[in-house]
Amino acid sequence: AQSVTQLGSHVSVSEGALVLLRCNYSSSVPPYLFWYVQYPNQGLQLLLKYTSAATLVKGINGFEAEFKKSETSFHLTKPSAHMSDAAEYFCAVQTGGSNYKLTFGKGTLLTVNP
Amino acid sequence: NAGVTQTPKFQVLKTGQSMTLQCAQDMNHNSMYWYRQDPGMGLRLIYYSASEGTTDKGEVPNGYNVSRLNKREFSLRLESAAPSQTSVYFCASSLREGRAEAFFGQGTRLTVV
């Protein structure tokens, strides 16, 4: 079964510092992978997705993620954190054969300190 | 452009009461989902409907039922609420195809006392 593991339930960075949120997947076939962001008291919105077209994927708000098959990873990065990046981030993999369900990781809460 | 609309936004129930969470989408999506979000657990799939007329259990279906009323609407029913069902519930929808993005509602915060 396909799944994702997010390493670190809480990451704290200073404003202007590099953001690195880790996600590893398990899949027997090339997966479709997603990063979602959830701001306080809101639903989830898509940051970016990997669909096999390119290994480096750029998303909204300056975020990007690199698909590394050899490491089964899809880590999310941003060169310089902004206060507005404080949120919870979820990695997800599409599972379920032709039903295309999304299976989520447990999430990583990002705190940005001034 | 409403997207995915959930009602109600907040609800408090007593143990044993029943209620239905409503969800509607206006994006002509085939697939709809119900997730629950609990601290430290991420989002867990309760039920999904891959297309109109079909529903299937997800990871945590016990204590819930669903109805895919039409292509737009997908409701979640708690027949006899329990404190363990205190959670934030999210409805989502997507096209039924690979790489399809899921769009989420704003959530329903349910407390069972």
mmCIF file with all atom_site columns, N, CA and C in Angstrom, chain A residues 9 32 34 36 38 40-47 49-53 88 90 94-96 98-107, chain B residues 31 33 35 37 40-45 48 50 56-59 88 90 94-107 109:
data_model
loop_
_atom_site.group_PDB
_atom_site.id
_atom_site.type_symbol
_atom_site.label_atom_id
_atom_site.label_alt_id
_atom_site.label_comp_id
_atom_site.label_asym_id
_atom_site.label_entity_id
_atom_site.label_seq_id
_atom_site.pdbx_PDB_ins_code
_atom_site.Cartn_x
_atom_site.Cartn_y
_atom_site.Cartn_z
_atom_site.occupancy
_atom_site.B_iso_or_equiv
_atom_site.pdbx_formal_charge
_atom_site.auth_seq_id
_atom_site.auth_comp_id
_atom_site.auth_asym_id
_atom_site.auth_atom_id
_atom_site.pdbx_PDB_model_num
ATOM 1   N N  . SER A 1 9   ? 7.066   16.615 13.499  1.00 0.00 ? 9   SER A N  1
ATOM 2   C CA . SER A 1 9   ? 5.701   17.132 13.599  1.00 0.00 ? 9   SER A CA 1
ATOM 3   C C  . SER A 1 9   ? 5.708   18.653 13.761  1.00 0.00 ? 9   SER A C  1
ATOM 4   N N  . TYR A 1 32  ? 1.942   9.749  -7.610  1.00 0.00 ? 32  TYR A N  1
ATOM 5   C CA . TYR A 1 32  ? 1.594   11.153 -7.706  1.00 0.00 ? 32  TYR A CA 1
ATOM 6   C C  . TYR A 1 32  ? 1.651   11.709 -6.290  1.00 0.00 ? 32  TYR A C  1
ATOM 7   N N  . PHE A 1 34  ? 1.786   15.157 -3.526  1.00 0.00 ? 34  PHE A N  1
ATOM 8   C CA . PHE A 1 34  ? 1.236   16.496 -3.343  1.00 0.00 ? 34  PHE A CA 1
ATOM 9   C C  . PHE A 1 34  ? 1.729   17.079 -2.018  1.00 0.00 ? 34  PHE A C  1
ATOM 10  N N  . TYR A 1 36  ? 0.151   20.043 0.553   1.00 0.00 ? 36  TYR A N  1
ATOM 11  C CA . TYR A 1 36  ? -0.938  20.953 0.867   1.00 0.00 ? 36  TYR A CA 1
ATOM 12  C C  . TYR A 1 36  ? -0.542  21.795 2.073   1.00 0.00 ? 36  TYR A C  1
ATOM 13  N N  . GLN A 1 38  ? -2.247  24.256 5.271   1.00 0.00 ? 38  GLN A N  1
ATOM 14  C CA . GLN A 1 38  ? -3.460  24.605 6.017   1.00 0.00 ? 38  GLN A CA 1
ATOM 15  C C  . GLN A 1 38  ? -3.143  25.757 6.956   1.00 0.00 ? 38  GLN A C  1
ATOM 16  N N  . PRO A 1 40  ? -4.423  28.498 9.875   1.00 0.00 ? 40  PRO A N  1
ATOM 17  C CA . PRO A 1 40  ? -5.305  28.299 11.046  1.00 0.00 ? 40  PRO A CA 1
ATOM 18  C C  . PRO A 1 40  ? -6.776  28.480 10.701  1.00 0.00 ? 40  PRO A C  1
ATOM 19  N N  . ASN A 1 41  ? -7.558  27.511 11.134  1.00 0.00 ? 41  ASN A N  1
ATOM 20  C CA . ASN A 1 41  ? -9.018  27.538 10.992  1.00 0.00 ? 41  ASN A CA 1
ATOM 21  C C  . ASN A 1 41  ? -9.479  27.594 9.533   1.00 0.00 ? 41  ASN A C  1
ATOM 22  N N  . GLN A 1 42  ? -8.699  27.028 8.656   1.00 0.00 ? 42  GLN A N  1
ATOM 23  C CA . GLN A 1 42  ? -9.075  26.977 7.253   1.00 0.00 ? 42  GLN A CA 1
ATOM 24  C C  . GLN A 1 42  ? -8.962  25.556 6.724   1.00 0.00 ? 42  GLN A C  1
ATOM 25  N N  . GLY A 1 43  ? -9.465  25.359 5.527   1.00 0.00 ? 43  GLY A N  1
ATOM 26  C CA . GLY A 1 43  ? -9.277  24.092 4.835   1.00 0.00 ? 43  GLY A CA 1
ATOM 27  C C  . GLY A 1 43  ? -7.901  24.000 4.224   1.00 0.00 ? 43  GLY A C  1
ATOM 28  N N  . LEU A 1 44  ? -7.646  22.919 3.524   1.00 0.00 ? 44  LEU A N  1
ATOM 29  C CA . LEU A 1 44  ? -6.344  22.709 2.890   1.00 0.00 ? 44  LEU A CA 1
ATOM 30  C C  . LEU A 1 44  ? -6.351  23.276 1.478   1.00 0.00 ? 44  LEU A C  1
ATOM 31  N N  . GLN A 1 45  ? -5.201  23.788 1.071   1.00 0.00 ? 45  GLN A N  1
ATOM 32  C CA . GLN A 1 45  ? -5.067  24.235 -0.307  1.00 0.00 ? 45  GLN A CA 1
ATOM 33  C C  . GLN A 1 45  ? -3.767  23.694 -0.887  1.00 0.00 ? 45  GLN A C  1
ATOM 34  N N  . LEU A 1 46  ? -3.770  23.459 -2.177  1.00 0.00 ? 46  LEU A N  1
ATOM 35  C CA . LEU A 1 46  ? -2.634  22.846 -2.838  1.00 0.00 ? 46  LEU A CA 1
ATOM 36  C C  . LEU A 1 46  ? -1.468  23.809 -2.946  1.00 0.00 ? 46  LEU A C  1
ATOM 37  N N  . LEU A 1 47  ? -0.278  23.341 -2.539  1.00 0.00 ? 47  LEU A N  1
ATOM 38  C CA . LEU A 1 47  ? 0.965   24.095 -2.748  1.00 0.00 ? 47  LEU A CA 1
ATOM 39  C C  . LEU A 1 47  ? 1.611   23.708 -4.064  1.00 0.00 ? 47  LEU A C  1
ATOM 40  N N  . LYS A 1 49  ? 2.397   19.862 -6.822  1.00 0.00 ? 49  LYS A N  1
ATOM 41  C CA . LYS A 1 49  ? 2.214   18.431 -7.021  1.00 0.00 ? 49  LYS A CA 1
ATOM 42  C C  . LYS A 1 49  ? 3.252   17.889 -7.985  1.00 0.00 ? 49  LYS A C  1
ATOM 43  N N  . TYR A 1 50  ? 3.628   16.653 -7.781  1.00 0.00 ? 50  TYR A N  1
ATOM 44  C CA . TYR A 1 50  ? 4.552   15.944 -8.653  1.00 0.00 ? 50  TYR A CA 1
ATOM 45  C C  . TYR A 1 50  ? 3.758   14.990 -9.533  1.00 0.00 ? 50  TYR A C  1
ATOM 46  N N  . THR A 1 51  ? 3.953   15.148 -10.847 1.00 0.00 ? 51  THR A N  1
ATOM 47  C CA . THR A 1 51  ? 3.193   14.303 -11.764 1.00 0.00 ? 51  THR A CA 1
ATOM 48  C C  . THR A 1 51  ? 4.089   13.610 -12.768 1.00 0.00 ? 51  THR A C  1
ATOM 49  N N  . SER A 1 52  ? 5.385   13.550 -12.484 1.00 0.00 ? 52  SER A N  1
ATOM 50  C CA . SER A 1 52  ? 6.395   12.844 -13.287 1.00 0.00 ? 52  SER A CA 1
ATOM 51  C C  . SER A 1 52  ? 6.908   13.655 -14.465 1.00 0.00 ? 52  SER A C  1
ATOM 52  N N  . ALA A 1 53  ? 6.403   14.858 -14.673 1.00 0.00 ? 53  ALA A N  1
ATOM 53  C CA . ALA A 1 53  ? 6.890   15.679 -15.783 1.00 0.00 ? 53  ALA A CA 1
ATOM 54  C C  . ALA A 1 53  ? 8.274   16.249 -15.492 1.00 0.00 ? 53  ALA A C  1
ATOM 55  N N  . GLU A 1 88  ? 0.310   24.676 8.876   1.00 0.00 ? 88  GLU A N  1
ATOM 56  C CA . GLU A 1 88  ? 0.584   23.242 8.917   1.00 0.00 ? 88  GLU A CA 1
ATOM 57  C C  . GLU A 1 88  ? 0.665   22.738 7.477   1.00 0.00 ? 88  GLU A C  1
ATOM 58  N N  . PHE A 1 90  ? 1.044   19.442 4.806   1.00 0.00 ? 90  PHE A N  1
ATOM 59  C CA . PHE A 1 90  ? 0.744   18.024 4.665   1.00 0.00 ? 90  PHE A CA 1
ATOM 60  C C  . PHE A 1 90  ? 1.273   17.506 3.333   1.00 0.00 ? 90  PHE A C  1
ATOM 61  N N  . GLN A 1 94  ? -1.280  9.883  -3.896  1.00 0.00 ? 94  GLN A N  1
ATOM 62  C CA . GLN A 1 94  ? -2.537  9.420  -4.492  1.00 0.00 ? 94  GLN A CA 1
ATOM 63  C C  . GLN A 1 94  ? -2.521  7.900  -4.503  1.00 0.00 ? 94  GLN A C  1
ATOM 64  N N  . THR A 1 95  ? -3.567  7.315  -3.947  1.00 0.00 ? 95  THR A N  1
ATOM 65  C CA . THR A 1 95  ? -3.644  5.856  -3.823  1.00 0.00 ? 95  THR A CA 1
ATOM 66  C C  . THR A 1 95  ? -4.994  5.392  -4.352  1.00 0.00 ? 95  THR A C  1
ATOM 67  N N  . GLY A 1 96  ? -5.241  4.124  -4.227  1.00 0.00 ? 96  GLY A N  1
ATOM 68  C CA . GLY A 1 96  ? -6.582  3.623  -4.495  1.00 0.00 ? 96  GLY A CA 1
ATOM 69  C C  . GLY A 1 96  ? -6.850  3.253  -5.935  1.00 0.00 ? 96  GLY A C  1
ATOM 70  N N  . SER A 1 98  ? -7.891  3.167  -9.530  1.00 0.00 ? 98  SER A N  1
ATOM 71  C CA . SER A 1 98  ? -8.658  4.082  -10.370 1.00 0.00 ? 98  SER A CA 1
ATOM 72  C C  . SER A 1 98  ? -9.557  5.015  -9.564  1.00 0.00 ? 98  SER A C  1
ATOM 73  N N  . ASN A 1 99  ? -9.589  4.847  -8.238  1.00 0.00 ? 99  ASN A N  1
ATOM 74  C CA . ASN A 1 99  ? -10.382 5.758  -7.427  1.00 0.00 ? 99  ASN A CA 1
ATOM 75  C C  . ASN A 1 99  ? -9.594  6.990  -6.992  1.00 0.00 ? 99  ASN A C  1
ATOM 76  N N  . TYR A 1 100 ? -8.274  6.947  -7.140  1.00 0.00 ? 100 TYR A N  1
ATOM 77  C CA . TYR A 1 100 ? -7.431  8.131  -6.949  1.00 0.00 ? 100 TYR A CA 1
ATOM 78  C C  . TYR A 1 100 ? -7.627  8.823  -5.614  1.00 0.00 ? 100 TYR A C  1
ATOM 79  N N  . LYS A 1 101 ? -7.695  8.062  -4.537  1.00 0.00 ? 101 LYS A N  1
ATOM 80  C CA . LYS A 1 101 ? -7.820  8.670  -3.216  1.00 0.00 ? 101 LYS A CA 1
ATOM 81  C C  . LYS A 1 101 ? -6.509  9.312  -2.803  1.00 0.00 ? 101 LYS A C  1
ATOM 82  N N  . LEU A 1 102 ? -6.609  10.325 -1.933  1.00 0.00 ? 102 LEU A N  1
ATOM 83  C CA . LEU A 1 102 ? -5.429  10.939 -1.351  1.00 0.00 ? 102 LEU A CA 1
ATOM 84  C C  . LEU A 1 102 ? -5.202  10.397 0.048   1.00 0.00 ? 102 LEU A C  1
ATOM 85  N N  . THR A 1 103 ? -3.979  9.928  0.310   1.00 0.00 ? 103 THR A N  1
ATOM 86  C CA . THR A 1 103 ? -3.595  9.494  1.652   1.00 0.00 ? 103 THR A CA 1
ATOM 87  C C  . THR A 1 103 ? -2.587  10.501 2.179   1.00 0.00 ? 103 THR A C  1
ATOM 88  N N  . PHE A 1 104 ? -2.861  11.053 3.366   1.00 0.00 ? 104 PHE A N  1
ATOM 89  C CA . PHE A 1 104 ? -2.058  12.139 3.910   1.00 0.00 ? 104 PHE A CA 1
ATOM 90  C C  . PHE A 1 104 ? -1.069  11.663 4.964   1.00 0.00 ? 104 PHE A C  1
ATOM 91  N N  . GLY A 1 105 ? 0.030   12.405 5.060   1.00 0.00 ? 105 GLY A N  1
ATOM 92  C CA . GLY A 1 105 ? 0.908   12.264 6.200   1.00 0.00 ? 105 GLY A CA 1
ATOM 93  C C  . GLY A 1 105 ? 0.288   12.947 7.414   1.00 0.00 ? 105 GLY A C  1
ATOM 94  N N  . LYS A 1 106 ? 0.991   12.859 8.554   1.00 0.00 ? 106 LYS A N  1
ATOM 95  C CA . LYS A 1 106 ? 0.429   13.398 9.793   1.00 0.00 ? 106 LYS A CA 1
ATOM 96  C C  . LYS A 1 106 ? 0.600   14.906 9.924   1.00 0.00 ? 106 LYS A C  1
ATOM 97  N N  . GLY A 1 107 ? 1.329   15.505 9.029   1.00 0.00 ? 107 GLY A N  1
ATOM 98  C CA . GLY A 1 107 ? 1.461   16.950 9.035   1.00 0.00 ? 107 GLY A CA 1
ATOM 99  C C  . GLY A 1 107 ? 2.679   17.461 9.782   1.00 0.00 ? 107 GLY A C  1
ATOM 100 N N  . SER B 2 31  ? -15.510 12.929 -8.077  1.00 0.00 ? 31  SER B N  1
ATOM 101 C CA . SER B 2 31  ? -15.207 12.277 -6.801  1.00 0.00 ? 31  SER B CA 1
ATOM 102 C C  . SER B 2 31  ? -15.356 13.231 -5.626  1.00 0.00 ? 31  SER B C  1
ATOM 103 N N  . TYR B 2 33  ? -15.094 13.289 -1.076  1.00 0.00 ? 33  TYR B N  1
ATOM 104 C CA . TYR B 2 33  ? -14.459 12.610 0.056   1.00 0.00 ? 33  TYR B CA 1
ATOM 105 C C  . TYR B 2 33  ? -14.884 13.258 1.370   1.00 0.00 ? 33  TYR B C  1
ATOM 106 N N  . TYR B 2 35  ? -13.094 13.531 5.187   1.00 0.00 ? 35  TYR B N  1
ATOM 107 C CA . TYR B 2 35  ? -11.947 13.276 6.053   1.00 0.00 ? 35  TYR B CA 1
ATOM 108 C C  . TYR B 2 35  ? -12.255 13.810 7.446   1.00 0.00 ? 35  TYR B C  1
ATOM 109 N N  . GLN B 2 37  ? -9.958  15.291 10.828  1.00 0.00 ? 37  GLN B N  1
ATOM 110 C CA . GLN B 2 37  ? -8.636  15.752 11.226  1.00 0.00 ? 37  GLN B CA 1
ATOM 111 C C  . GLN B 2 37  ? -8.556  15.815 12.734  1.00 0.00 ? 37  GLN B C  1
ATOM 112 N N  . GLY B 2 40  ? -2.176  15.549 15.532  1.00 0.00 ? 40  GLY B N  1
ATOM 113 C CA . GLY B 2 40  ? -1.146  14.524 15.436  1.00 0.00 ? 40  GLY B CA 1
ATOM 114 C C  . GLY B 2 40  ? -1.488  13.342 14.557  1.00 0.00 ? 40  GLY B C  1
ATOM 115 N N  . MET B 2 41  ? -2.676  13.345 13.976  1.00 0.00 ? 41  MET B N  1
ATOM 116 C CA . MET B 2 41  ? -3.111  12.192 13.161  1.00 0.00 ? 41  MET B CA 1
ATOM 117 C C  . MET B 2 41  ? -3.226  12.540 11.684  1.00 0.00 ? 41  MET B C  1
ATOM 118 N N  . GLY B 2 42  ? -3.049  13.783 11.325  1.00 0.00 ? 42  GLY B N  1
ATOM 119 C CA . GLY B 2 42  ? -3.235  14.168 9.932   1.00 0.00 ? 42  GLY B CA 1
ATOM 120 C C  . GLY B 2 42  ? -4.699  14.084 9.542   1.00 0.00 ? 42  GLY B C  1
ATOM 121 N N  . LEU B 2 43  ? -4.940  13.862 8.274   1.00 0.00 ? 43  LEU B N  1
ATOM 122 C CA . LEU B 2 43  ? -6.313  13.691 7.776   1.00 0.00 ? 43  LEU B CA 1
ATOM 123 C C  . LEU B 2 43  ? -6.522  12.209 7.480   1.00 0.00 ? 43  LEU B C  1
ATOM 124 N N  . ARG B 2 44  ? -7.604  11.691 7.987   1.00 0.00 ? 44  ARG B N  1
ATOM 125 C CA . ARG B 2 44  ? -7.912  10.280 7.754   1.00 0.00 ? 44  ARG B CA 1
ATOM 126 C C  . ARG B 2 44  ? -9.226  10.188 6.994   1.00 0.00 ? 44  ARG B C  1
ATOM 127 N N  . LEU B 2 45  ? -9.239  9.348  5.966   1.00 0.00 ? 45  LEU B N  1
ATOM 128 C CA . LEU B 2 45  ? -10.388 9.224  5.091   1.00 0.00 ? 45  LEU B CA 1
ATOM 129 C C  . LEU B 2 45  ? -11.477 8.396  5.756   1.00 0.00 ? 45  LEU B C  1
ATOM 130 N N  . TYR B 2 48  ? -15.544 7.763  0.806   1.00 0.00 ? 48  TYR B N  1
ATOM 131 C CA . TYR B 2 48  ? -15.406 8.497  -0.434  1.00 0.00 ? 48  TYR B CA 1
ATOM 132 C C  . TYR B 2 48  ? -16.402 7.984  -1.459  1.00 0.00 ? 48  TYR B C  1
ATOM 133 N N  . ALA B 2 50  ? -16.284 7.733  -5.510  1.00 0.00 ? 50  ALA B N  1
ATOM 134 C CA . ALA B 2 50  ? -15.457 7.929  -6.701  1.00 0.00 ? 50  ALA B CA 1
ATOM 135 C C  . ALA B 2 50  ? -16.260 8.529  -7.850  1.00 0.00 ? 50  ALA B C  1
ATOM 136 N N  . ASP B 2 56  ? -17.690 4.224  -0.947  1.00 0.00 ? 56  ASP B N  1
ATOM 137 C CA . ASP B 2 56  ? -16.812 3.186  -0.405  1.00 0.00 ? 56  ASP B CA 1
ATOM 138 C C  . ASP B 2 56  ? -16.213 3.648  0.907   1.00 0.00 ? 56  ASP B C  1
ATOM 139 N N  . LYS B 2 57  ? -15.909 2.664  1.754   1.00 0.00 ? 57  LYS B N  1
ATOM 140 C CA . LYS B 2 57  ? -15.299 2.959  3.042   1.00 0.00 ? 57  LYS B CA 1
ATOM 141 C C  . LYS B 2 57  ? -13.850 3.386  2.868   1.00 0.00 ? 57  LYS B C  1
ATOM 142 N N  . GLY B 2 58  ? -13.452 4.291  3.757   1.00 0.00 ? 58  GLY B N  1
ATOM 143 C CA . GLY B 2 58  ? -12.061 4.680  3.826   1.00 0.00 ? 58  GLY B CA 1
ATOM 144 C C  . GLY B 2 58  ? -11.379 4.013  4.998   1.00 0.00 ? 58  GLY B C  1
ATOM 145 N N  . GLU B 2 59  ? -10.503 4.762  5.628   1.00 0.00 ? 59  GLU B N  1
ATOM 146 C CA . GLU B 2 59  ? -9.682  4.223  6.709   1.00 0.00 ? 59  GLU B CA 1
ATOM 147 C C  . GLU B 2 59  ? -10.445 4.090  8.030   1.00 0.00 ? 59  GLU B C  1
ATOM 148 N N  . VAL B 2 88  ? -12.495 17.696 13.586  1.00 0.00 ? 88  VAL B N  1
ATOM 149 C CA . VAL B 2 88  ? -12.802 18.626 12.500  1.00 0.00 ? 88  VAL B CA 1
ATOM 150 C C  . VAL B 2 88  ? -12.991 17.791 11.243  1.00 0.00 ? 88  VAL B C  1
ATOM 151 N N  . PHE B 2 90  ? -13.659 17.465 7.169   1.00 0.00 ? 90  PHE B N  1
ATOM 152 C CA . PHE B 2 90  ? -13.458 18.151 5.899   1.00 0.00 ? 90  PHE B CA 1
ATOM 153 C C  . PHE B 2 90  ? -14.053 17.343 4.761   1.00 0.00 ? 90  PHE B C  1
ATOM 154 N N  . SER B 2 94  ? -12.722 16.155 -6.262  1.00 0.00 ? 94  SER B N  1
ATOM 155 C CA . SER B 2 94  ? -11.699 16.174 -7.301  1.00 0.00 ? 94  SER B CA 1
ATOM 156 C C  . SER B 2 94  ? -12.255 15.527 -8.557  1.00 0.00 ? 94  SER B C  1
ATOM 157 N N  . LEU B 2 95  ? -11.556 15.752 -9.646  1.00 0.00 ? 95  LEU B N  1
ATOM 158 C CA . LEU B 2 95  ? -11.824 14.976 -10.844 1.00 0.00 ? 95  LEU B CA 1
ATOM 159 C C  . LEU B 2 95  ? -11.350 13.547 -10.590 1.00 0.00 ? 95  LEU B C  1
ATOM 160 N N  . ARG B 2 96  ? -11.987 12.610 -11.225 1.00 0.00 ? 96  ARG B N  1
ATOM 161 C CA . ARG B 2 96  ? -11.577 11.217 -11.051 1.00 0.00 ? 96  ARG B CA 1
ATOM 162 C C  . ARG B 2 96  ? -10.522 10.878 -12.090 1.00 0.00 ? 96  ARG B C  1
ATOM 163 N N  . GLU B 2 97  ? -9.303  11.323 -11.788 1.00 0.00 ? 97  GLU B N  1
ATOM 164 C CA . GLU B 2 97  ? -8.202  11.013 -12.698 1.00 0.00 ? 97  GLU B CA 1
ATOM 165 C C  . GLU B 2 97  ? -6.885  11.180 -11.957 1.00 0.00 ? 97  GLU B C  1
ATOM 166 N N  . GLY B 2 98  ? -5.865  10.583 -12.487 1.00 0.00 ? 98  GLY B N  1
ATOM 167 C CA . GLY B 2 98  ? -4.552  10.696 -11.868 1.00 0.00 ? 98  GLY B CA 1
ATOM 168 C C  . GLY B 2 98  ? -4.079  12.138 -11.854 1.00 0.00 ? 98  GLY B C  1
ATOM 169 N N  . ARG B 2 99  ? -3.329  12.511 -10.855 1.00 0.00 ? 99  ARG B N  1
ATOM 170 C CA . ARG B 2 99  ? -2.726  13.831 -10.662 1.00 0.00 ? 99  ARG B CA 1
ATOM 171 C C  . ARG B 2 99  ? -3.757  14.904 -10.325 1.00 0.00 ? 99  ARG B C  1
ATOM 172 N N  . ALA B 2 100 ? -5.002  14.506 -10.132 1.00 0.00 ? 100 ALA B N  1
ATOM 173 C CA . ALA B 2 100 ? -6.030  15.507 -9.904  1.00 0.00 ? 100 ALA B CA 1
ATOM 174 C C  . ALA B 2 100 ? -5.909  16.102 -8.512  1.00 0.00 ? 100 ALA B C  1
ATOM 175 N N  . GLU B 2 101 ? -5.969  17.397 -8.460  1.00 0.00 ? 101 GLU B N  1
ATOM 176 C CA . GLU B 2 101 ? -5.935  18.116 -7.189  1.00 0.00 ? 101 GLU B CA 1
ATOM 177 C C  . GLU B 2 101 ? -7.272  17.974 -6.479  1.00 0.00 ? 101 GLU B C  1
ATOM 178 N N  . ALA B 2 102 ? -7.228  17.808 -5.174  1.00 0.00 ? 102 ALA B N  1
ATOM 179 C CA . ALA B 2 102 ? -8.448  17.811 -4.367  1.00 0.00 ? 102 ALA B CA 1
ATOM 180 C C  . ALA B 2 102 ? -8.682  19.210 -3.818  1.00 0.00 ? 102 ALA B C  1
ATOM 181 N N  . PHE B 2 103 ? -9.926  19.639 -3.847  1.00 0.00 ? 103 PHE B N  1
ATOM 182 C CA . PHE B 2 103 ? -10.323 20.935 -3.317  1.00 0.00 ? 103 PHE B CA 1
ATOM 183 C C  . PHE B 2 103 ? -11.108 20.691 -2.036  1.00 0.00 ? 103 PHE B C  1
ATOM 184 N N  . PHE B 2 104 ? -10.780 21.471 -1.011  1.00 0.00 ? 104 PHE B N  1
ATOM 185 C CA . PHE B 2 104 ? -11.345 21.242 0.316   1.00 0.00 ? 104 PHE B CA 1
ATOM 186 C C  . PHE B 2 104 ? -12.321 22.330 0.716   1.00 0.00 ? 104 PHE B C  1
ATOM 187 N N  . GLY B 2 105 ? -13.318 21.925 1.505   1.00 0.00 ? 105 GLY B N  1
ATOM 188 C CA . GLY B 2 105 ? -14.169 22.891 2.174   1.00 0.00 ? 105 GLY B CA 1
ATOM 189 C C  . GLY B 2 105 ? -13.467 23.475 3.385   1.00 0.00 ? 105 GLY B C  1
ATOM 190 N N  . GLN B 2 106 ? -14.165 24.365 4.077   1.00 0.00 ? 106 GLN B N  1
ATOM 191 C CA . GLN B 2 106 ? -13.581 25.076 5.212   1.00 0.00 ? 106 GLN B CA 1
ATOM 192 C C  . GLN B 2 106 ? -13.623 24.274 6.511   1.00 0.00 ? 106 GLN B C  1
ATOM 193 N N  . GLY B 2 107 ? -14.335 23.171 6.505   1.00 0.00 ? 107 GLY B N  1
ATOM 194 C CA . GLY B 2 107 ? -14.359 22.307 7.675   1.00 0.00 ? 107 GLY B CA 1
ATOM 195 C C  . GLY B 2 107 ? -15.560 22.525 8.577   1.00 0.00 ? 107 GLY B C  1
ATOM 196 N N  . ARG B 2 109 ? -16.336 21.937 12.641  1.00 0.00 ? 109 ARG B N  1
ATOM 197 C CA . ARG B 2 109 ? -15.769 21.593 13.949  1.00 0.00 ? 109 ARG B CA 1
ATOM 198 C C  . ARG B 2 109 ? -16.877 21.013 14.807  1.00 0.00 ? 109 ARG B C  1
#
